[in-house]
Amino acid sequence: MGLLRRLNNFIHMIELTNIILQRAKLNKRKIAIGIIRPIPETIESLKKASEFADLVVVGAKVDGFNNIVEENDDEASRIIIKLLKEGKVDGIVRGQVKDSFTLDEFHRQFGKEPLPSNRKVAFALLQKGDYCFSVSTCSIYQGMTLEDKIYEVDCIIEYMVKMGIKPKIGVMSSLRPTSKVGKYSSLDEIAAINRQLTKYLQDKGYDTKEYYFEYETAVWEGCSLIIPATGLVGNAWMKALMYLGEWKLLACPYLNMGVIYEDGSRNEKDFYWHIVHCVAMANGFGRIGKA
């Protein structure tokens, strides 16, 4: 049974990457990316991705590309957002410039109210070996209500359906039903929201199960979407997978911005899949949910 499950996940991963590649091949797009540290692995990933994207590299000078050289991180972020705002690029990959500063600059230049942390929708698509799954937004540090979580998950499911991914959902929690219940009010509150979220998704007909804090079981059982109990927990778990567990972050798009904005982690070295995914979104399955 375990071998069959691993094989099914492997087939699913091949199908998923093929969907992204085929969509990216439809039309070459102009994409801006922030690169501050052009190490060999990063340069190689840019060269590989140039099959799909006409890249504008903002920050460091990288030979062979259209460059806008800017040593200051903050100014590089402003330039990237300005290119997007003026329609000079079809989408952006944040790359190695700052996370929060770039997002704040987006809101400033686009004249939008800053998006509350609990209304960000930037899920992550992770892959290693036979396994591939997505994780709901991990860069959320304040509490999420049930309404917040439903909004986020509905956006992600809409994306997954457009991608041809069948949602099999693992909802994580802070407590088992028989563990420390009633001892810590904050854990009880988190657990209650995630129980209600599980019921909401089951009532809508989605294959959904609550895994409490057994993240590994959710992966082994082939969940295509894992919803961490909280953003802080999810962020630490995801970064541990990426930087200590050798998992690869294939994509990390904002889904409710009204533009093609691919996020990620600035300590990554290889941006190939981020760029390809950005092109794929520009070619047809971006702009999900309400901005």
XYZ file of C-alpha atoms in Angstrom:
291
model
C 0.000 0.000 0.000
C 2.841 2.378 0.907
C 4.616 1.718 -2.402
C 1.405 2.317 -4.363
C 0.835 5.604 -2.529
C 4.396 6.728 -3.301
C 3.924 5.773 -6.970
C 0.659 7.732 -7.151
C 2.376 10.776 -5.669
C 5.214 10.427 -8.178
C 2.776 10.336 -11.103
C 0.950 13.319 -9.633
C 4.238 15.272 -9.387
C 5.105 14.557 -13.033
C 1.622 15.628 -14.131
C 1.846 18.814 -12.084
C 5.233 19.909 -13.398
C 4.104 19.038 -16.935
C 1.023 21.258 -16.508
C 3.248 24.163 -15.461
C 5.726 23.583 -18.287
C 3.078 23.196 -20.978
C 1.326 26.363 -19.852
C 4.652 28.241 -19.779
C 5.415 27.140 -23.347
C 2.273 28.805 -24.720
C 3.778 32.276 -24.809
C 7.150 33.658 -23.761
C 6.625 36.407 -21.187
C 8.638 39.334 -19.881
C 9.408 38.722 -16.218
C 11.329 40.892 -13.750
C 13.318 39.232 -10.956
C 15.324 40.645 -8.073
C 18.850 39.219 -7.910
C 21.288 40.606 -5.349
C 23.718 37.674 -5.019
C 24.402 36.210 -8.493
C 26.128 33.008 -7.406
C 26.769 30.335 -10.075
C 23.705 28.204 -9.159
C 21.451 31.247 -9.437
C 22.888 32.377 -12.773
C 22.479 28.866 -14.148
C 18.818 28.792 -13.097
C 18.221 32.129 -14.867
C 19.825 30.828 -18.044
C 17.710 27.681 -17.946
C 14.502 29.678 -17.379
C 15.269 32.053 -20.268
C 13.762 29.415 -22.586
C 10.373 30.512 -21.224
C 10.952 34.087 -20.081
C 12.471 37.300 -21.355
C 14.086 38.196 -18.033
C 14.784 41.641 -16.625
C 17.305 41.203 -13.815
C 17.048 43.981 -11.239
C 19.866 44.408 -8.711
C 23.175 42.799 -9.639
C 24.621 42.781 -13.151
C 24.275 39.354 -14.734
C 25.886 38.979 -18.143
C 23.613 37.861 -20.962
C 20.439 39.423 -19.552
C 18.611 42.713 -19.675
C 19.913 44.323 -16.465
C 18.789 47.208 -14.313
C 21.744 47.526 -11.975
C 20.855 48.764 -8.493
C 22.957 47.901 -5.447
C 20.404 49.118 -2.904
C 17.884 46.392 -2.006
C 15.039 48.785 -1.302
C 15.497 50.691 -4.552
C 15.629 47.389 -6.443
C 12.242 46.491 -4.926
C 10.818 49.857 -6.018
C 12.057 49.303 -9.574
C 10.545 45.802 -9.787
C 7.147 47.030 -8.624
C 7.328 50.045 -10.943
C 7.969 47.760 -13.927
C 4.877 45.762 -12.965
C 2.762 48.861 -12.340
C 3.677 50.421 -15.697
C 2.968 47.192 -17.569
C 6.564 46.847 -18.734
C 6.651 43.246 -17.520
C 3.967 40.548 -17.419
C 4.869 39.406 -13.939
C 7.515 39.518 -11.224
C 9.522 37.027 -9.211
C 10.643 38.631 -5.947
C 13.803 36.539 -5.861
C 16.406 37.912 -3.467
C 14.964 41.307 -2.566
C 13.149 41.848 0.744
C 9.785 40.214 1.395
C 7.734 42.682 3.471
C 9.343 45.799 1.988
C 8.542 44.685 -1.562
C 4.962 43.829 -0.624
C 4.514 47.209 1.099
C 5.961 48.905 -1.977
C 3.434 47.065 -4.133
C 0.567 48.473 -2.084
C 2.072 51.965 -2.132
C 2.601 52.119 -5.890
C -0.686 50.442 -6.763
C -2.559 52.736 -4.390
C -4.071 49.894 -2.388
C -4.552 49.585 1.331
C -1.902 47.252 2.813
C -3.230 43.718 2.844
C -3.711 42.493 6.426
C -1.416 39.597 7.274
C -4.395 37.324 7.838
C -5.699 38.024 4.309
C -2.518 37.214 2.415
C -2.822 34.212 0.104
C 0.617 33.032 -0.986
C 0.709 29.265 -0.812
C 3.826 27.168 -1.408
C 4.303 24.208 -3.738
C 6.963 21.824 -2.386
C 8.604 18.810 -3.988
C 11.164 16.162 -3.067
C 11.674 12.844 -4.797
C 8.340 11.058 -5.128
C 6.410 13.624 -3.137
C 4.805 16.904 -4.123
C 2.270 18.913 -2.142
C 1.159 22.463 -1.447
C 1.088 24.339 1.854
C -1.288 27.169 2.677
C 0.141 30.630 3.403
C 2.921 30.444 5.998
C 3.905 34.119 6.251
C 0.931 34.942 8.491
C 1.931 35.858 12.023
C -1.317 37.085 13.567
C -4.313 34.974 14.447
C -6.659 33.817 11.710
C -10.383 33.548 12.236
C -12.425 30.779 10.669
C -13.582 33.303 8.046
C -9.932 34.161 7.233
C -9.024 30.510 6.788
C -12.057 29.788 4.614
C -11.201 32.776 2.382
C -7.612 31.576 2.000
C -8.431 27.930 1.345
C -11.175 28.790 -1.165
C -8.612 30.817 -3.172
C -6.090 27.971 -3.097
C -8.664 25.360 -4.116
C -9.741 27.565 -7.031
C -6.097 27.664 -8.159
C -5.697 23.894 -7.726
C -8.796 23.158 -9.784
C -7.535 25.434 -12.578
C -4.236 23.571 -12.412
C -5.953 20.201 -12.677
C -4.956 19.158 -9.153
C -7.519 17.160 -7.168
C -7.725 18.691 -3.688
C -6.929 16.134 -0.983
C -6.687 18.276 2.103
C -4.910 17.776 5.407
C -5.889 20.234 8.130
C -3.381 20.458 10.975
C -4.151 21.470 14.532
C -2.641 22.405 17.883
C -4.140 19.549 19.925
C -5.276 15.976 19.708
C -8.827 15.507 21.012
C -7.438 13.730 24.106
C -4.317 15.883 24.671
C -4.105 18.944 26.948
C -7.665 19.993 26.071
C -8.742 22.827 28.349
C -5.247 23.476 29.724
C -4.163 26.245 27.328
C -6.823 28.584 25.982
C -4.763 29.670 22.950
C -4.322 26.051 21.831
C -8.025 25.369 22.370
C -8.946 28.371 20.187
C -6.641 27.259 17.358
C -7.934 23.689 17.562
C -11.571 24.852 17.453
C -11.008 26.922 14.288
C -9.276 24.046 12.524
C -12.022 21.586 13.497
C -14.600 23.960 12.037
C -12.494 24.417 8.893
C -12.292 20.635 8.459
C -16.074 20.353 8.740
C -16.583 23.247 6.290
C -14.402 21.526 3.675
C -15.973 18.111 4.244
C -19.452 19.614 3.909
C -18.406 21.080 0.536
C -17.480 17.575 -0.604
C -13.679 17.803 -0.440
C -11.582 14.832 0.669
C -10.468 16.373 3.974
C -9.004 14.965 7.172
C -7.688 16.552 10.360
C -4.174 15.329 11.142
C -3.605 17.326 14.365
C 0.197 17.790 14.375
C 1.185 14.698 12.347
C 2.457 16.595 9.315
C 4.424 13.573 8.187
C 1.272 11.423 8.009
C -0.480 14.064 5.897
C 2.431 13.906 3.435
C 2.627 10.114 3.446
C -1.117 9.822 2.833
C -0.822 11.934 -0.315
C -2.443 15.230 0.688
C -2.149 17.743 -2.134
C -2.847 20.641 0.262
C -1.653 20.824 3.860
C -2.997 23.619 6.064
C -0.679 24.323 9.039
C -2.284 25.044 12.395
C -0.840 28.582 12.411
C 1.352 30.694 10.159
C 4.279 30.710 12.580
C 4.282 26.925 12.836
C 3.896 26.563 9.080
C 6.713 29.001 8.339
C 9.206 27.178 10.581
C 8.152 23.788 9.220
C 8.396 24.865 5.582
C 11.827 26.478 5.999
C 13.111 23.395 7.803
C 11.974 21.274 4.843
C 13.615 23.638 2.333
C 16.927 24.395 3.989
C 17.517 21.328 6.145
C 15.430 18.639 4.473
C 16.337 19.309 0.808
C 12.768 19.941 -0.343
C 12.423 22.290 -3.299
C 10.052 25.248 -3.416
C 8.591 25.070 -6.930
C 6.215 28.011 -6.641
C 4.877 30.547 -4.164
C 2.372 32.839 -5.902
C 0.199 35.539 -4.404
C -3.265 34.570 -5.560
C -5.346 37.614 -4.631
C -3.270 40.586 -5.791
C -4.772 41.139 -9.238
C -1.285 40.774 -10.802
C 1.268 38.007 -11.381
C 3.472 38.187 -8.291
C 5.642 35.160 -7.479
C 7.074 35.178 -3.974
C 9.431 32.714 -2.304
C 12.400 32.808 0.048
C 15.347 35.108 -0.600
C 17.874 32.478 0.520
C 16.988 30.161 -2.343
C 19.678 29.618 -4.963
C 17.658 28.174 -7.850
C 14.789 30.285 -9.249
C 14.042 28.209 -12.343
C 10.642 26.898 -11.254
C 9.596 30.248 -9.775
C 10.174 31.898 -13.156
C 8.511 29.120 -15.156
C 5.518 29.164 -12.829
C 5.284 32.956 -13.119
C 5.142 32.612 -16.916
C 2.544 29.839 -16.643
C 0.330 32.027 -14.456
C 0.672 34.907 -16.926
C -0.429 32.472 -19.631
C -3.711 31.575 -18.090
C -4.306 30.490 -14.517
C -3.393 33.567 -12.511
C -5.652 36.249 -11.017
C -7.643 34.156 -8.593
C -9.961 35.378 -5.861
C -10.714 38.974 -4.987
C -7.894 41.505 -4.629
